Amino acid sequence: MLASLHLLNRYVKVDDQDPAELAEKITRIGLEVEGQGPLAKGTKLVVGYVKECIEHPNSDHLHICQVETAPGEVRQIVCGAPNVAAGEKVIVALPGCELEGGKISSGAIRGEKSDGMICSIAELGLDNRLLKEEDKAGIHVLPEDAPVGTEALTYLGLDDYILDIGLTPNRADCMAMQSLAYEAAAVLGRKVTLPEIKKYPEEKSEIEVHVETPLCSFFGAKLVKGVKTKESPKWMQNSLLASGIKPINNIVDISNFVMVETGQPIHMYDYDKLAKKAFVIKTGFNQKAVLLDENEYDILPEDVIVSTDDGIGCVAGVMGGNDTKIDENTKNIVIEAATFDGAALRNTARRMNLLTDASQHYIKGAIDTMSSLKVLDRCADLLVQFADAETIYETVHTPLDETRRTVTIELSRVNGLLGTSLTVKEVSDIFDSLCFEYTLEDELFTVTVPTYRNDITMDADLVEEVARIYGYDNLPTTLPVMNMTDGVLTPKQSKEQLIRHTLVDLGLHETLTYTLTSEATVNEFNLFHSLDNTVKLMSPLGEERSAARKSLIGSLLQTIHYNNAHSNKDVNIFEIANTYSDKEVSNLAIAVSGDYVNVPWMGKKEAVDFYLVKGFVETLFKKLCIEESRYTFEKVEADNKDFHPGRSGYIKMGKEIVGVIGQVHPAKAKAYEVNDTYVAELNLTAILALRTRALKFKAIPLYPAVSRDIALVVDSKVPAADVVKTIKRASKQLVKSAEVFDVYEGEHMEEGKKSLAISLLFQDPSRTLDDATINSAMEKILEACKKDHNAVLRG
């Protein structure tokens, strides 16, 4: 927000303050001054009088001017402006003057002496978009009564100083200069003097106002007749320039000035262009409309419209319609002051790309609705003063809730939050400096909140007011009181850390990928969430990041594709992260592609496969003390679209699927543009919640182990893991390990059968095993395998 110190001085005396020091004081109370500087840039600028102007003998566009720059002092200046002429009062930059474009010095231009420069307004550093076309095209011609030799910027009223204030979202009220004046007065210990609004005899108005949408909480209209369109006074034009608004004419300038002064956007309609003298505020239009900028826009049903003559009189708070605009022939006008819903207006303004100054006030919540009637009277008063308005009519408006908000605060609450020892008088002085009305009973303040302070709703807001005026630098510094903790990891964090360290030790790299994915792929590889409950963003950056993922595998496949595309063919990665639907699940995903071991100089090369990933998972389960009896493997469905049906299986605990291991389905691998990739995904929320036995260590056995090999013929569909479990159970713990070292199907084997070659290791920690004991155990093993799996020894 741009704040003019000249304009601010109209409400509180600041012209005796050093601008930089004032900026520092304002920043310290929470209104950060992000930039500052003079409105116009230039030193040694004076009012000059062109006594003579002749053509330059060596140029077809230059002029040689004799310019009086002080009584009795005439300088020769060469000027190239097309509108320079004898008898004009002009702005002269004397030698040594420093303009934005550089330093002016005496010299010769095409053989003729030039002792200075005649300036245009554009050369003084003002924003070019705010200037009139004639000021862009040539020098600025001053009025005939301009006193020669006077300092030019002072005469023009451009010796202003601008503060660029970065307002926080809660202080949108300071977009109004009157509100900013209260802040400046508080830090300077001065009083605010608001302009007196003169009331005029008012005629009865025939205007009607009807509000048909809850998106407009107040609407007021005031008819003023007999206005004359002309230039606004110079001080008003300069105030608008300093605020970043281009002056147009007195009618438009008054509406803009009142907005800068009070924060209330004003819109004016040409009364004589209205067939029906009624304003209807509603939604539901679906048509095109030409607005004040003479461009055509689409009006949608959700847009709030001020309808006149059943058409588009104004897109509420954004821009007026072209049919009711003020022009040079306007005599009678209707002034509008309203309060519209900021969120609805923001959507409209963004869609139309019309984020105007007025719309920003609504969007940021800078409207003081209770002062709207005074604002309309202020407009009428200025129209009488500067537009020669003849007749003022009464304001027609919707009901106005004038209930003032009150907030109570105890002194102990103030000191408790700030850590101070402020007295009742010190807090009272702060409220007085801010012009807050309050009553005091013992140490309880009941503050009536000013109507323009929409940000104060509770006692903590009043504490903040006390803190910033008292001075944040004056608050005592204390260390927070903290309960000492051991600083240990939670059980879940400890287990996740164990998983990370284990997988890194096994040669995998941890990744961190986006939590968001596309709605089209959100259910791919999903095992732990329902298909219907998808968390979608209301305003995504794009379709590919529009929904919260339900599986980590898709993200890891994208990472593999990225690495493959950059010539890294061997990728072994994992990730631990949350997935989301109507619940939150912690997942672990592993993805491997290419070679797991590739050491050419040692002749070692091992491609990834199902058993590698299965080994990773089984190792983790052992580390987490999850016994093999707690889980089973089950093949995925034959028609599974995500995992290869013959090389993938679910991990189940009871009837619940807690994970999956397998190869990515070839069709899915093609879609993600990756080669053969094996993956695993575990539901850590379920797995880490299991109650497990504590990890126990056993002494090294004192007695030797005995190994035996066995070959069993079973049905092809019988999982080898199930046979191993039966062997261990039947041996009564004598078999310490049972490893499958060969699986054979083919010649000399009955169709539908397979041979499992298993190496058994027998050991008893308390004695040496003899043949009789081992043979007895072998008989029990064969008997159990026969019973459970119809297995027989291979002949």
PDB file of N, CA and C in Angstrom, residues 209-220 264 281 304 316 337-342 362 367-370 372 397-402:
ATOM      1  N   VAL A 209     -33.935   0.307  -3.617  1.00  0.00           N
ATOM      2  CA  VAL A 209     -32.837  -0.648  -3.460  1.00  0.00           C
ATOM      3  C   VAL A 209     -33.418  -1.978  -3.003  1.00  0.00           C
ATOM      4  N   HIS A 210     -33.055  -3.064  -3.712  1.00  0.00           N
ATOM      5  CA  HIS A 210     -33.521  -4.406  -3.352  1.00  0.00           C
ATOM      6  C   HIS A 210     -32.330  -5.361  -3.377  1.00  0.00           C
ATOM      7  N   VAL A 211     -32.105  -6.056  -2.260  1.00  0.00           N
ATOM      8  CA  VAL A 211     -31.008  -7.035  -2.163  1.00  0.00           C
ATOM      9  C   VAL A 211     -31.608  -8.438  -2.160  1.00  0.00           C
ATOM     10  N   GLU A 212     -31.213  -9.251  -3.151  1.00  0.00           N
ATOM     11  CA  GLU A 212     -31.777 -10.592  -3.288  1.00  0.00           C
ATOM     12  C   GLU A 212     -30.720 -11.682  -3.142  1.00  0.00           C
ATOM     13  N   THR A 213     -29.596 -11.352  -2.506  1.00  0.00           N
ATOM     14  CA  THR A 213     -28.540 -12.350  -2.295  1.00  0.00           C
ATOM     15  C   THR A 213     -27.880 -12.105  -0.946  1.00  0.00           C
ATOM     16  N   PRO A 214     -27.534 -13.165  -0.227  1.00  0.00           N
ATOM     17  CA  PRO A 214     -26.834 -12.984   1.057  1.00  0.00           C
ATOM     18  C   PRO A 214     -25.388 -12.522   0.882  1.00  0.00           C
ATOM     19  N   LEU A 215     -24.920 -12.445  -0.360  1.00  0.00           N
ATOM     20  CA  LEU A 215     -23.545 -12.025  -0.625  1.00  0.00           C
ATOM     21  C   LEU A 215     -23.381 -10.511  -0.569  1.00  0.00           C
ATOM     22  N   CYS A 216     -24.467  -9.787  -0.271  1.00  0.00           N
ATOM     23  CA  CYS A 216     -24.413  -8.335  -0.087  1.00  0.00           C
ATOM     24  C   CYS A 216     -25.086  -8.020   1.247  1.00  0.00           C
ATOM     25  N   SER A 217     -24.278  -7.615   2.242  1.00  0.00           N
ATOM     26  CA  SER A 217     -24.828  -7.360   3.580  1.00  0.00           C
ATOM     27  C   SER A 217     -25.309  -5.928   3.762  1.00  0.00           C
ATOM     28  N   PHE A 218     -24.865  -5.022   2.879  1.00  0.00           N
ATOM     29  CA  PHE A 218     -25.335  -3.627   2.952  1.00  0.00           C
ATOM     30  C   PHE A 218     -25.220  -3.000   1.573  1.00  0.00           C
ATOM     31  N   PHE A 219     -26.214  -2.152   1.251  1.00  0.00           N
ATOM     32  CA  PHE A 219     -26.164  -1.399  -0.005  1.00  0.00           C
ATOM     33  C   PHE A 219     -26.830  -0.048   0.232  1.00  0.00           C
ATOM     34  N   GLY A 220     -26.099   1.022  -0.087  1.00  0.00           N
ATOM     35  CA  GLY A 220     -26.637   2.374   0.058  1.00  0.00           C
ATOM     36  C   GLY A 220     -26.464   3.156  -1.229  1.00  0.00           C
ATOM     37  N   GLN A 264     -13.537   2.692   1.739  1.00  0.00           N
ATOM     38  CA  GLN A 264     -14.801   2.243   1.168  1.00  0.00           C
ATOM     39  C   GLN A 264     -14.819   2.503  -0.345  1.00  0.00           C
ATOM     40  N   ILE A 281     -29.649  -6.043  -6.273  1.00  0.00           N
ATOM     41  CA  ILE A 281     -28.388  -6.765  -6.098  1.00  0.00           C
ATOM     42  C   ILE A 281     -28.720  -8.252  -6.042  1.00  0.00           C
ATOM     43  N   VAL A 304     -21.904 -11.685  -8.343  1.00  0.00           N
ATOM     44  CA  VAL A 304     -22.825 -10.727  -7.707  1.00  0.00           C
ATOM     45  C   VAL A 304     -22.941  -9.511  -8.619  1.00  0.00           C
ATOM     46  N   ALA A 316     -20.484  -6.278  -9.102  1.00  0.00           N
ATOM     47  CA  ALA A 316     -20.314  -5.758  -7.749  1.00  0.00           C
ATOM     48  C   ALA A 316     -18.854  -5.753  -7.297  1.00  0.00           C
ATOM     49  N   ALA A 337     -22.395   2.923  -2.143  1.00  0.00           N
ATOM     50  CA  ALA A 337     -21.459   2.408  -1.140  1.00  0.00           C
ATOM     51  C   ALA A 337     -22.061   1.115  -0.605  1.00  0.00           C
ATOM     52  N   ALA A 338     -21.317   0.021  -0.695  1.00  0.00           N
ATOM     53  CA  ALA A 338     -21.897  -1.280  -0.345  1.00  0.00           C
ATOM     54  C   ALA A 338     -20.847  -2.164   0.312  1.00  0.00           C
ATOM     55  N   THR A 339     -21.322  -3.260   0.878  1.00  0.00           N
ATOM     56  CA  THR A 339     -20.447  -4.288   1.436  1.00  0.00           C
ATOM     57  C   THR A 339     -20.798  -5.612   0.777  1.00  0.00           C
ATOM     58  N   PHE A 340     -19.836  -6.169   0.025  1.00  0.00           N
ATOM     59  CA  PHE A 340     -20.040  -7.433  -0.676  1.00  0.00           C
ATOM     60  C   PHE A 340     -19.138  -8.509  -0.080  1.00  0.00           C
ATOM     61  N   ASP A 341     -19.527  -9.762  -0.309  1.00  0.00           N
ATOM     62  CA  ASP A 341     -18.746 -10.897   0.177  1.00  0.00           C
ATOM     63  C   ASP A 341     -17.406 -10.959  -0.562  1.00  0.00           C
ATOM     64  N   GLY A 342     -16.306 -10.898   0.213  1.00  0.00           N
ATOM     65  CA  GLY A 342     -14.978 -10.831  -0.393  1.00  0.00           C
ATOM     66  C   GLY A 342     -14.603 -12.076  -1.174  1.00  0.00           C
ATOM     67  N   TYR A 362     -12.444  -5.029  -0.945  1.00  0.00           N
ATOM     68  CA  TYR A 362     -13.436  -6.035  -0.540  1.00  0.00           C
ATOM     69  C   TYR A 362     -12.765  -7.367  -0.215  1.00  0.00           C
ATOM     70  N   ILE A 367     -13.450  -3.032   4.617  1.00  0.00           N
ATOM     71  CA  ILE A 367     -14.675  -2.240   4.612  1.00  0.00           C
ATOM     72  C   ILE A 367     -15.180  -1.986   6.034  1.00  0.00           C
ATOM     73  N   ASP A 368     -15.430  -0.730   6.344  1.00  0.00           N
ATOM     74  CA  ASP A 368     -16.053  -0.328   7.609  1.00  0.00           C
ATOM     75  C   ASP A 368     -17.520  -0.059   7.318  1.00  0.00           C
ATOM     76  N   THR A 369     -18.333  -1.108   7.384  1.00  0.00           N
ATOM     77  CA  THR A 369     -19.737  -1.001   6.970  1.00  0.00           C
ATOM     78  C   THR A 369     -20.493   0.035   7.775  1.00  0.00           C
ATOM     79  N   MET A 370     -20.213   0.139   9.073  1.00  0.00           N
ATOM     80  CA  MET A 370     -20.964   1.069   9.915  1.00  0.00           C
ATOM     81  C   MET A 370     -20.741   2.532   9.537  1.00  0.00           C
ATOM     82  N   SER A 372     -20.581   3.547   6.378  1.00  0.00           N
ATOM     83  CA  SER A 372     -20.976   3.710   4.973  1.00  0.00           C
ATOM     84  C   SER A 372     -21.845   4.940   4.751  1.00  0.00           C
ATOM     85  N   HIS A 397     -31.028   3.022   1.643  1.00  0.00           N
ATOM     86  CA  HIS A 397     -30.129   1.917   1.977  1.00  0.00           C
ATOM     87  C   HIS A 397     -30.875   0.774   2.641  1.00  0.00           C
ATOM     88  N   THR A 398     -30.221  -0.371   2.651  1.00  0.00           N
ATOM     89  CA  THR A 398     -30.744  -1.547   3.353  1.00  0.00           C
ATOM     90  C   THR A 398     -30.500  -1.356   4.847  1.00  0.00           C
ATOM     91  N   PRO A 399     -31.161  -2.152   5.705  1.00  0.00           N
ATOM     92  CA  PRO A 399     -30.959  -2.003   7.148  1.00  0.00           C
ATOM     93  C   PRO A 399     -29.482  -2.124   7.523  1.00  0.00           C
ATOM     94  N   LEU A 400     -29.053  -1.261   8.440  1.00  0.00           N
ATOM     95  CA  LEU A 400     -27.662  -1.221   8.852  1.00  0.00           C
ATOM     96  C   LEU A 400     -27.560  -1.601  10.325  1.00  0.00           C
ATOM     97  N   ASP A 401     -26.856  -2.693  10.602  1.00  0.00           N
ATOM     98  CA  ASP A 401     -26.658  -3.137  11.985  1.00  0.00           C
ATOM     99  C   ASP A 401     -25.561  -2.278  12.615  1.00  0.00           C
ATOM    100  N   GLU A 402     -25.942  -1.445  13.562  1.00  0.00           N
ATOM    101  CA  GLU A 402     -24.994  -0.517  14.176  1.00  0.00           C
ATOM    102  C   GLU A 402     -24.556  -0.980  15.562  1.00  0.00           C
TER     103      GLU A 402
END
